[in-house]
PDB file of C-alpha atoms in Angstrom:
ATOM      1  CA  UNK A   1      -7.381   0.631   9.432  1.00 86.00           C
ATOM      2  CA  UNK A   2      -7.483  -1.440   6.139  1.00 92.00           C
ATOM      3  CA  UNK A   3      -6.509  -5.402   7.096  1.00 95.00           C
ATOM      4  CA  UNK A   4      -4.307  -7.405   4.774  1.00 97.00           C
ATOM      5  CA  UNK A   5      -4.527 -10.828   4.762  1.00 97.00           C
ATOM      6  CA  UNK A   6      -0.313 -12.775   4.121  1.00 98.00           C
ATOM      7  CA  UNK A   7      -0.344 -16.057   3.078  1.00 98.00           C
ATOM      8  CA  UNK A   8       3.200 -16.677   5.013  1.00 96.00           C
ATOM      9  CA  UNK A   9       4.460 -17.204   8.471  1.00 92.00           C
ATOM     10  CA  UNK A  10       4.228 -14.445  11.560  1.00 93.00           C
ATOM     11  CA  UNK A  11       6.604 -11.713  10.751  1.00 91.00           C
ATOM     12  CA  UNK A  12       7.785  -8.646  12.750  1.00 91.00           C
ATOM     13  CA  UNK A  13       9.401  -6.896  10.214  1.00 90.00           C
ATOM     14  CA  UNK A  14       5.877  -6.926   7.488  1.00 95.00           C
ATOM     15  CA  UNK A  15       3.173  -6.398  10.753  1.00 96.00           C
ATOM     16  CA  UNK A  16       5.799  -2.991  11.354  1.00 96.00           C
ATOM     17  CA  UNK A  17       6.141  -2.296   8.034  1.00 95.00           C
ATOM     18  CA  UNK A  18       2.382  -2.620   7.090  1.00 96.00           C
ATOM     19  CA  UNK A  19       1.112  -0.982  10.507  1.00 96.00           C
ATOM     20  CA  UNK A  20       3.451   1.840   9.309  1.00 96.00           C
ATOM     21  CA  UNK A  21       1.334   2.141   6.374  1.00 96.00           C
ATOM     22  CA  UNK A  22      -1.823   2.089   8.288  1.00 94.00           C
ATOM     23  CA  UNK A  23      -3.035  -1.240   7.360  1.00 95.00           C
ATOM     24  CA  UNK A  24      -3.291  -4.144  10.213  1.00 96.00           C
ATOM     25  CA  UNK A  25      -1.405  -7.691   8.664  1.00 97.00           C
ATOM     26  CA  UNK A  26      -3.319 -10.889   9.171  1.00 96.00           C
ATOM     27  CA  UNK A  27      -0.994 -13.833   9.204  1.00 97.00           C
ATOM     28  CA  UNK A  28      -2.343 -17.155   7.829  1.00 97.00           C
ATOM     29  CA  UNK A  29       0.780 -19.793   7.248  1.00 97.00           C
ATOM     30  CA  UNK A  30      -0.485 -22.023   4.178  1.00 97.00           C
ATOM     31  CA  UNK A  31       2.183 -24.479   4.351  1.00 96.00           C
ATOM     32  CA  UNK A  32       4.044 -27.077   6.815  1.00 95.00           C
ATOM     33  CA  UNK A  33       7.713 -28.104   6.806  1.00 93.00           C
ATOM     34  CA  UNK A  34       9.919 -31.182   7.183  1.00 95.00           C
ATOM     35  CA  UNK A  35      13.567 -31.471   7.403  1.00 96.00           C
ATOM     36  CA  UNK A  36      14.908 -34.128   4.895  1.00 97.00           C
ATOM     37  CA  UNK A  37      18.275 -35.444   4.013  1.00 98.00           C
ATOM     38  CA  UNK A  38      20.165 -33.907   7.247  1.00 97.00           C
ATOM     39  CA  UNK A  39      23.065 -36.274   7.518  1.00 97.00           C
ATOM     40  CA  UNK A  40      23.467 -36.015   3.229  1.00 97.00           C
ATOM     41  CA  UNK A  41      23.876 -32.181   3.577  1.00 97.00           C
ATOM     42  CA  UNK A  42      26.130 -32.250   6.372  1.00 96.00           C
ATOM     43  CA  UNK A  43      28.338 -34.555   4.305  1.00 96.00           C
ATOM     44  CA  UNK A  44      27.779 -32.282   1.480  1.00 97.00           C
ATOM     45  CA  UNK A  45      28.570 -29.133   3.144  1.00 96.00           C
ATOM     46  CA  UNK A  46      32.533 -31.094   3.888  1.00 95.00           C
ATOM     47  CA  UNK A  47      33.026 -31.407  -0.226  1.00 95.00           C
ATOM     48  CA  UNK A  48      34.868 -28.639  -2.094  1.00 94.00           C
ATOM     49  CA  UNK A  49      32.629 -26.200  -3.421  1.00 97.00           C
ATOM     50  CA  UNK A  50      33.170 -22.284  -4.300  1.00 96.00           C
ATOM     51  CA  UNK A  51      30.119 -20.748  -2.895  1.00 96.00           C
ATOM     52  CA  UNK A  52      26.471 -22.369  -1.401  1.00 97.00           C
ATOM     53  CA  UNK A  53      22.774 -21.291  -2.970  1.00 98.00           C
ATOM     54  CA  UNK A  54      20.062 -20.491  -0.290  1.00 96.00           C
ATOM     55  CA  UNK A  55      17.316 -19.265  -2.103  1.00 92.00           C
ATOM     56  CA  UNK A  56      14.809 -19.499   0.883  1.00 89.00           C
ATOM     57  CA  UNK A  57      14.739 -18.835   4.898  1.00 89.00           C
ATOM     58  CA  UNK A  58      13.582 -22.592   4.748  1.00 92.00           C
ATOM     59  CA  UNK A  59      16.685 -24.137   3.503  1.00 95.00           C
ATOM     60  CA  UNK A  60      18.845 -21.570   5.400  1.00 95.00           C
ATOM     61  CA  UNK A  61      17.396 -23.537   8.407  1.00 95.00           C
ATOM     62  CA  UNK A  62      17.750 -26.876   7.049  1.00 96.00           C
ATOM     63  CA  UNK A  63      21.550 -26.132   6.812  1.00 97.00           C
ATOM     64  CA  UNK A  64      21.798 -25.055  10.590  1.00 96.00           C
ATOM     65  CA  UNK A  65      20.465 -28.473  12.047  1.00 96.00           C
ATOM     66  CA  UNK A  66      23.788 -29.483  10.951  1.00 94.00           C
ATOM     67  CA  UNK A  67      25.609 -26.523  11.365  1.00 95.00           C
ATOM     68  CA  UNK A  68      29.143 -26.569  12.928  1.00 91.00           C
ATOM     69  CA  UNK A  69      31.617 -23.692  12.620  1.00 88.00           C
ATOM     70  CA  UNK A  70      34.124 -25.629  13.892  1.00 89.00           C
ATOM     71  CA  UNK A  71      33.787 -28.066  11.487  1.00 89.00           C
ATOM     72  CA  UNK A  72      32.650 -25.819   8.184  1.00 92.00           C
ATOM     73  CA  UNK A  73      35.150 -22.721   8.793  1.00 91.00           C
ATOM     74  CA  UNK A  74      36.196 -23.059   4.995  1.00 93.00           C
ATOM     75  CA  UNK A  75      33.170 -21.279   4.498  1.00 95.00           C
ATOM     76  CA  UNK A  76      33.556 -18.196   5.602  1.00 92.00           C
ATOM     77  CA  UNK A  77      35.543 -17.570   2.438  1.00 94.00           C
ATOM     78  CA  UNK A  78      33.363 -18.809   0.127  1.00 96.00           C
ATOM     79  CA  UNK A  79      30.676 -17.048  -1.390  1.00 97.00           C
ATOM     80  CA  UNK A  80      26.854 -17.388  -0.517  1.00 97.00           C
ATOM     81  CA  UNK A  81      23.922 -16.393  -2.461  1.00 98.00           C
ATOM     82  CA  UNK A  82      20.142 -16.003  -1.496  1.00 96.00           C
ATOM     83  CA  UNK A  83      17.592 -13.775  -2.880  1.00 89.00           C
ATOM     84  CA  UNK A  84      16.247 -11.531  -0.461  1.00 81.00           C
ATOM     85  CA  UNK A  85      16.741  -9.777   2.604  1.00 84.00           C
ATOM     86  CA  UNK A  86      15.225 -11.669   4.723  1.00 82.00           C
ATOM     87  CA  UNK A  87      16.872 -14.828   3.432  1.00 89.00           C
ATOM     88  CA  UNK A  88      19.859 -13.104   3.991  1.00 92.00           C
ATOM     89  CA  UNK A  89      19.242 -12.076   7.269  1.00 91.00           C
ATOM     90  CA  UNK A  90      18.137 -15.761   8.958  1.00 93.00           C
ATOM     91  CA  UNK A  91      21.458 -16.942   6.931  1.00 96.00           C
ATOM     92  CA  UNK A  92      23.420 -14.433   9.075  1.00 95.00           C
ATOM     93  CA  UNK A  93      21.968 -15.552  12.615  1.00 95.00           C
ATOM     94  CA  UNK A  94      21.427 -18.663  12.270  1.00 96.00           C
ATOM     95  CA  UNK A  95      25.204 -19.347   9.859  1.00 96.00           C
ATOM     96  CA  UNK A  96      26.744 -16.191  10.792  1.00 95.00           C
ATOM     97  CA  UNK A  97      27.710 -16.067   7.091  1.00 95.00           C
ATOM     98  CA  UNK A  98      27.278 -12.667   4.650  1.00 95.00           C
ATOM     99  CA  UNK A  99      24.684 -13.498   2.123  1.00 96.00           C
ATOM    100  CA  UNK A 100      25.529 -12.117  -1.516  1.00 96.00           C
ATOM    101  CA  UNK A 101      22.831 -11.709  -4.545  1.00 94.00           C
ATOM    102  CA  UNK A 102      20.145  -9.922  -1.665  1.00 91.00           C
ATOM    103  CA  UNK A 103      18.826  -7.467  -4.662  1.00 88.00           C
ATOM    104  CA  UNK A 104      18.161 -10.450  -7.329  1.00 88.00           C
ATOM    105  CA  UNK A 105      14.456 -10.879  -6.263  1.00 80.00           C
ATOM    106  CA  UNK A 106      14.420 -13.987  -8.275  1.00 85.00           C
ATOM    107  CA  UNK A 107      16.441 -16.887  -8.690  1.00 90.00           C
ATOM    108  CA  UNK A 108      16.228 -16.040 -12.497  1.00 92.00           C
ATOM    109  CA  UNK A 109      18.181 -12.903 -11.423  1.00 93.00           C
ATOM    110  CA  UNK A 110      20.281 -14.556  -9.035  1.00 95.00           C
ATOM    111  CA  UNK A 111      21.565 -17.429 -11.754  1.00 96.00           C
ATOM    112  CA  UNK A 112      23.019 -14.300 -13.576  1.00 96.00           C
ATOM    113  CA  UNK A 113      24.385 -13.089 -10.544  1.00 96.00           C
ATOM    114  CA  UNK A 114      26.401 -15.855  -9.993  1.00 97.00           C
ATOM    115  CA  UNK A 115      27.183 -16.399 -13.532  1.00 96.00           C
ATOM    116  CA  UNK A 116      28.411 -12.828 -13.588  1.00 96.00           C
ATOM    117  CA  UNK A 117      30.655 -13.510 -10.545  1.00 96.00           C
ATOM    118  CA  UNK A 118      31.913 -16.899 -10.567  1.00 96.00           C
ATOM    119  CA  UNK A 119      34.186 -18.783 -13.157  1.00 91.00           C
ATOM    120  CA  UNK A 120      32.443 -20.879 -15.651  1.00 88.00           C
ATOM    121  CA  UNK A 121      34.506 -24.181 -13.800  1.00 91.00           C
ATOM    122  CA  UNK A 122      32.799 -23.520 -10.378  1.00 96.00           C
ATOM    123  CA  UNK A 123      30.783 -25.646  -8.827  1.00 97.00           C
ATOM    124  CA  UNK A 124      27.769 -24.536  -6.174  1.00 98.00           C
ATOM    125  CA  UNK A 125      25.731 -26.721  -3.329  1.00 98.00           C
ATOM    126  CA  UNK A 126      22.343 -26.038  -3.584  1.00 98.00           C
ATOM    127  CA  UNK A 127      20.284 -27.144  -0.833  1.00 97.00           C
ATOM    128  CA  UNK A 128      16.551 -26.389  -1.753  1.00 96.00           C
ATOM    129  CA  UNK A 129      13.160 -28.125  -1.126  1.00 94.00           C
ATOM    130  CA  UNK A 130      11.426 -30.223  -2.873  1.00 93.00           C
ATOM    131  CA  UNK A 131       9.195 -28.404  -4.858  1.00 88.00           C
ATOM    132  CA  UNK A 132      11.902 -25.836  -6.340  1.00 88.00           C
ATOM    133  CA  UNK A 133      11.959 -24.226  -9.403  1.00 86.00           C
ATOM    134  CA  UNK A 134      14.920 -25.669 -11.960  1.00 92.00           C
ATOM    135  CA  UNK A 135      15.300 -21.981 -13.418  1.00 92.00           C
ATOM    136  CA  UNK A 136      18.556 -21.412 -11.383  1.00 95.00           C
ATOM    137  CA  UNK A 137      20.247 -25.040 -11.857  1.00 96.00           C
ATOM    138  CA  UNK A 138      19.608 -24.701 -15.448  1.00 96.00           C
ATOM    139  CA  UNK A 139      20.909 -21.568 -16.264  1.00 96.00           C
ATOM    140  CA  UNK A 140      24.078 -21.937 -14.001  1.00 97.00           C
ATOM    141  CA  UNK A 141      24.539 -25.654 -16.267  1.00 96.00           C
ATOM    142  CA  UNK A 142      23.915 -23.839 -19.562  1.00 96.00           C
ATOM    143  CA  UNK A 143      27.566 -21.388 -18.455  1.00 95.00           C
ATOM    144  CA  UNK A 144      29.370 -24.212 -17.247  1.00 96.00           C
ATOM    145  CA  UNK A 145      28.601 -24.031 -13.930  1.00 97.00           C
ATOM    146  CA  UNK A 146      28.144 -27.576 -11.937  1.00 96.00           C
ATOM    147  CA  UNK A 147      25.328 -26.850  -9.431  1.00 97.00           C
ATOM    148  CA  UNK A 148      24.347 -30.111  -6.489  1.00 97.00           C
ATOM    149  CA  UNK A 149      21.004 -29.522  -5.722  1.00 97.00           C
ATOM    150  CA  UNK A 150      20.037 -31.075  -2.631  1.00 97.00           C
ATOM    151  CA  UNK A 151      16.004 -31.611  -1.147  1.00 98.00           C
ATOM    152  CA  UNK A 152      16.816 -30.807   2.491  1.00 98.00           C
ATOM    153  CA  UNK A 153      13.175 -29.719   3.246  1.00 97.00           C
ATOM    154  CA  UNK A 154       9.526 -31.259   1.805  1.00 96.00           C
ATOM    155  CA  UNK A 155       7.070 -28.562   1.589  1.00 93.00           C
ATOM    156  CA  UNK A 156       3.254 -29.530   2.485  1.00 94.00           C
ATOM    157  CA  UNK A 157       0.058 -28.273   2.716  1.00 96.00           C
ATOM    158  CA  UNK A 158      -0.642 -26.949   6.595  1.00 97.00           C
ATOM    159  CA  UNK A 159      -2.933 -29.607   8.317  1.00 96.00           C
ATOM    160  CA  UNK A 160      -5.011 -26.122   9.781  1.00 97.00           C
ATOM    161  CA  UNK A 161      -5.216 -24.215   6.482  1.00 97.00           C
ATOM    162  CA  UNK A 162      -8.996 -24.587   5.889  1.00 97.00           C
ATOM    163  CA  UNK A 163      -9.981 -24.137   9.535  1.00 96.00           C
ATOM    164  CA  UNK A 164      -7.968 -20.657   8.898  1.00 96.00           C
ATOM    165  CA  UNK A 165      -9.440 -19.727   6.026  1.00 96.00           C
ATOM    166  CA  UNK A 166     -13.058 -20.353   7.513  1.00 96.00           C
ATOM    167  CA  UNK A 167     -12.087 -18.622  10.966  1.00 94.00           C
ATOM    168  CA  UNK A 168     -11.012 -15.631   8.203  1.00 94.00           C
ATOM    169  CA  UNK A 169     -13.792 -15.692   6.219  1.00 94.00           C
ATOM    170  CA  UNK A 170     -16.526 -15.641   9.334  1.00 88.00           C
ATOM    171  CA  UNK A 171     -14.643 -13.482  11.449  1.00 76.00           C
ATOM    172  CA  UNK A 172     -15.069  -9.879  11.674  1.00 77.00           C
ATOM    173  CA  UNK A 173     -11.391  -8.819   9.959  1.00 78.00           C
ATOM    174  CA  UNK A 174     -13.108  -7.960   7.092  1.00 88.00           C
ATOM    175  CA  UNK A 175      -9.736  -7.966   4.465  1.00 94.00           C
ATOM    176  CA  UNK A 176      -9.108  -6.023   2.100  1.00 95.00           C
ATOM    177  CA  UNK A 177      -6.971  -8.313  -0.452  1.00 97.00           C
ATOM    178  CA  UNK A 178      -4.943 -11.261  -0.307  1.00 98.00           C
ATOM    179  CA  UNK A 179      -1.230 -11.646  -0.782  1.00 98.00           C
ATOM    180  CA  UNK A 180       0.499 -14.692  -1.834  1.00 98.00           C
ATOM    181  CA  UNK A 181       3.767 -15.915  -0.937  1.00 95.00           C
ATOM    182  CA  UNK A 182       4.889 -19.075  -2.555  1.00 91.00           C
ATOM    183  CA  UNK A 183       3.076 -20.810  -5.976  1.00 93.00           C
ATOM    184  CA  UNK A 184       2.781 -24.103  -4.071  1.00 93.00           C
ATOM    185  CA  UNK A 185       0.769 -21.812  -1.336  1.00 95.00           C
ATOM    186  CA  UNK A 186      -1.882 -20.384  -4.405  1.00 97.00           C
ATOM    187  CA  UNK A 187      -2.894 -24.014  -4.971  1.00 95.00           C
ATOM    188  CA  UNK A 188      -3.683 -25.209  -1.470  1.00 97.00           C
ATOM    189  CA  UNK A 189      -5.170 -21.667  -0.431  1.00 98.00           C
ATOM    190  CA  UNK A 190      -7.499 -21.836  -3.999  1.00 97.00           C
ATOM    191  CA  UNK A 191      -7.902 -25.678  -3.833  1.00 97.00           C
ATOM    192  CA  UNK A 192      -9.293 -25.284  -0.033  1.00 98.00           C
ATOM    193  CA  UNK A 193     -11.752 -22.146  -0.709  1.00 97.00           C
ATOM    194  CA  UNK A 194     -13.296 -23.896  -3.554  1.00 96.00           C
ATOM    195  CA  UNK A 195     -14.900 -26.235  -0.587  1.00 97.00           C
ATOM    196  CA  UNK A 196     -16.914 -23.463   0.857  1.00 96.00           C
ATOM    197  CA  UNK A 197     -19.041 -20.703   0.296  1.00 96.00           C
ATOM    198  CA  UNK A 198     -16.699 -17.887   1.451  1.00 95.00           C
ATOM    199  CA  UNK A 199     -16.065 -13.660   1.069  1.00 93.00           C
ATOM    200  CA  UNK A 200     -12.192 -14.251   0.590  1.00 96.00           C
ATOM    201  CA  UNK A 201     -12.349 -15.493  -3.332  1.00 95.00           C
ATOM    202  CA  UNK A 202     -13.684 -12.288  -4.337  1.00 95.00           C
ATOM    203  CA  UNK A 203     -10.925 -10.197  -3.134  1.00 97.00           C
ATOM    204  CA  UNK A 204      -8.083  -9.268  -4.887  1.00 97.00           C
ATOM    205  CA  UNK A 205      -4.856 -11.112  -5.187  1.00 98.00           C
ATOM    206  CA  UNK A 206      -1.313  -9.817  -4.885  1.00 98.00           C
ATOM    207  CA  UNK A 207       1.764 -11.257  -5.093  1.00 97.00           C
ATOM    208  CA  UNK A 208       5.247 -11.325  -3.449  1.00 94.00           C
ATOM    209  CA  UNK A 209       6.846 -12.406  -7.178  1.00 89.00           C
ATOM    210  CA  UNK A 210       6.400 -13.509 -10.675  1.00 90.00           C
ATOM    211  CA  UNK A 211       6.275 -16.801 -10.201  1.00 88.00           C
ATOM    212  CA  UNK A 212       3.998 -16.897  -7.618  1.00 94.00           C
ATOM    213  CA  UNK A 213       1.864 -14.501  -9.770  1.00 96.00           C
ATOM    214  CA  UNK A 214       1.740 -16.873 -12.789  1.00 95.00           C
ATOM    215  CA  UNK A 215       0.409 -19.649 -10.701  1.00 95.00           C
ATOM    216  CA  UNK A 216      -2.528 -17.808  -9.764  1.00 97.00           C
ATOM    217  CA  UNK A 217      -3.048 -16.333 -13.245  1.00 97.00           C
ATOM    218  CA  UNK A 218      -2.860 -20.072 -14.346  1.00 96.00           C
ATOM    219  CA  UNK A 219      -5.624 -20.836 -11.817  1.00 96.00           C
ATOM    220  CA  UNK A 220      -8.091 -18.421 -13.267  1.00 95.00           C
ATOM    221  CA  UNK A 221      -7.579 -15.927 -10.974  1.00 96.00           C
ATOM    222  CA  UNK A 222      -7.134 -12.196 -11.903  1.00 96.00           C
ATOM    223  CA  UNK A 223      -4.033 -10.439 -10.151  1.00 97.00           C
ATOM    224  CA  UNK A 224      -4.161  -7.421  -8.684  1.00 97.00           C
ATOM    225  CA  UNK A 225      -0.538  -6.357  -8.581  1.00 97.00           C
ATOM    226  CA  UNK A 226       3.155  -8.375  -8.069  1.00 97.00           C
ATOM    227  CA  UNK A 227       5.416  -6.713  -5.754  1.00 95.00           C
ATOM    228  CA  UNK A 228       8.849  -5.414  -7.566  1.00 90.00           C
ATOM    229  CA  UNK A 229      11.494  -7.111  -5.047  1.00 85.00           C
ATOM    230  CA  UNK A 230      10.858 -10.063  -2.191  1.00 83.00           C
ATOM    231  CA  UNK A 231      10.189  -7.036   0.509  1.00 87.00           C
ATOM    232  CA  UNK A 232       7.373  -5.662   2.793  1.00 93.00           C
ATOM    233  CA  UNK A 233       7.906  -1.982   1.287  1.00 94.00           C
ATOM    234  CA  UNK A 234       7.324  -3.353  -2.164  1.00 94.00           C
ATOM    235  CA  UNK A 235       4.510  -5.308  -1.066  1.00 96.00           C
ATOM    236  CA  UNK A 236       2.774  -2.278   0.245  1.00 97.00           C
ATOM    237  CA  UNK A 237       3.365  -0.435  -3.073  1.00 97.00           C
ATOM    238  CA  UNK A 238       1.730  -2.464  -5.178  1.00 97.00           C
ATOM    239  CA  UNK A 239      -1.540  -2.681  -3.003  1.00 97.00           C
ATOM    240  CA  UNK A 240      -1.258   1.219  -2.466  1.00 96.00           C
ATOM    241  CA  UNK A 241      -0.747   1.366  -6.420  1.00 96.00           C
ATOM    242  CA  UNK A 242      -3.790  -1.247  -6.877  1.00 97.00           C
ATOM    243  CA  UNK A 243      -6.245   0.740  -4.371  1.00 94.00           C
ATOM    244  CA  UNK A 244      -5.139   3.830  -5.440  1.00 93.00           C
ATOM    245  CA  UNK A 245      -5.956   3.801  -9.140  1.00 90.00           C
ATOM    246  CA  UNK A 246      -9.225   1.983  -8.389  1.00 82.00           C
ATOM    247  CA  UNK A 247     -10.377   4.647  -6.604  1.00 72.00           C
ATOM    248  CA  UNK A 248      -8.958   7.584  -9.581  1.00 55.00           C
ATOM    249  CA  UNK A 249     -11.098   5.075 -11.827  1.00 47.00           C
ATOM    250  CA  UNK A 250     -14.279   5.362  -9.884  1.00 42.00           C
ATOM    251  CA  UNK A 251     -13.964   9.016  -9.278  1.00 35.00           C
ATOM    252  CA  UNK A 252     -13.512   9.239 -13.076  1.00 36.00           C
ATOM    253  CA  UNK A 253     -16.582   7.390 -13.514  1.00 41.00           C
ATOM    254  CA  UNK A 254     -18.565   9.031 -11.732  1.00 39.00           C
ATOM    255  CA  UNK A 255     -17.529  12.140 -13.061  1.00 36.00           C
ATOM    256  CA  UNK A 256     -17.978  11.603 -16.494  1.00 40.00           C
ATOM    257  CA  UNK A 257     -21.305  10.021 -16.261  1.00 44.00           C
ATOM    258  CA  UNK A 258     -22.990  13.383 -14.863  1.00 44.00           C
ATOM    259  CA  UNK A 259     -24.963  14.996 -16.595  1.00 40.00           C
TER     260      UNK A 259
END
């Protein structure tokens, strides 16, 4: 059984869906979080807005510290956006709110979503973390729509990454690529395995989006494939696309260099 090596938090629903596929998942979690701003966002979340932007599992969470249905029932008929399933999922437990926007796969796609939906006078919260993107904000601004963006969680690099990557790299898991979750991940994964001699580097690289894909093109690293839509299945297809036509093109070689 092929191992794959995810950059990203343990997760039931990608070990099933990869073990499915006959490959094993390997679980290293590049980055640390930190709720921020708590008492700001639950003030926030009393204002009038027409719908809330959760573009991450992260901020989701952030928002249920200070979570009170008692006290926030006004949303329930307003309209929330996120960008994936499983976004949309952790915003139904842990908010017990319907996420809209599940198929954008971006927040490029999302912005138009919402732009799409919503009258050009509406005005969105936006709690995000600190290192977002400004792709959504600015696009919602540029068709009238007021957006608060809000840091309610500061992203870091995980105090254990490099003693992961070395347990990886001398273990006997043997991987067979790498898949990349977040941009801000790429760096401190490719900043930490410049320090050591290791296997991993020489593997290839896949990614969960396009943005994560053109930070590691714009760290000089080749990529192997970007998955279609923020999901396990899609992930799988692009290394099953990758593997497969590597192996048509060394067949062809082969064949065409006998004599």
């Amino acid at each position: 059984m092929k191992k794959v090596v995810l950059f990203k938090g343990a997760s039931e629903e990608y070990e099933r869906a990869f073990r499915e596929h006959k490959y094993e998942a390997i679980f290293v979690e590049p980055l640390q979080f930190t709720c921020v701003n708590l008492e700001a966002l639950s003030t926030a979340l009393r204002g009038e807005y027409a719908g809330l932007v959760l573009t991450s599992a992260r901020a989701a969470e952030a928002v249920a510290r200070c979570w009170d249905p008692a006290r926030f029932v006004a949303w329930s008929a307003r309209r929330v956006y996120t960008v994936g399933d499983a976004s949309a999922h952790k915003i139904k437990l842990l908010l017990g709110l319907e996420a809209l926007g599940t198929t954008a796969g971006n927040a490029e796609n999302l912005a138009k979503i919402i732009v799409k939906e919503n009258a050009g006078s509406s005005k969105f919260l936006f709690p995000c973390g600190n290192l977002r993107s400004e792709t959504l904000p600015t696009i919602l601004q540029s068709k009238g729509i007021s957006v608060d963006s809000l840091t309610v969680y500061e992203t870091k690099e995980n105090d254990n990454l490099k003693a992961d990557l070395m347990e990886l790299n001398g273990s006997t898991h043997d991987p067979c690529c790498m898949v990349f979750f977040s941009p801000s991940g790429c760096e401190y994964i490719h900043r930490q395995l410049q320090t050591f001699s290791n296997r991993l580097t020489n593997l290839p690289y896949f990614a969960i989006g396009n943005s994560t894909a053109h930070k590691i093109e714009n760290l000089g690293v080749e990529i192997a494939g970007v998955a279609e839509k923020p999901r396990a299945e899609s992930v799988i297809d692009s290394v099953q696309k990758y593997f497969a036509s590597t192996s048509s093109g060394t067949i062809s070689e082969q064949t065409s260099s006998d004599p």
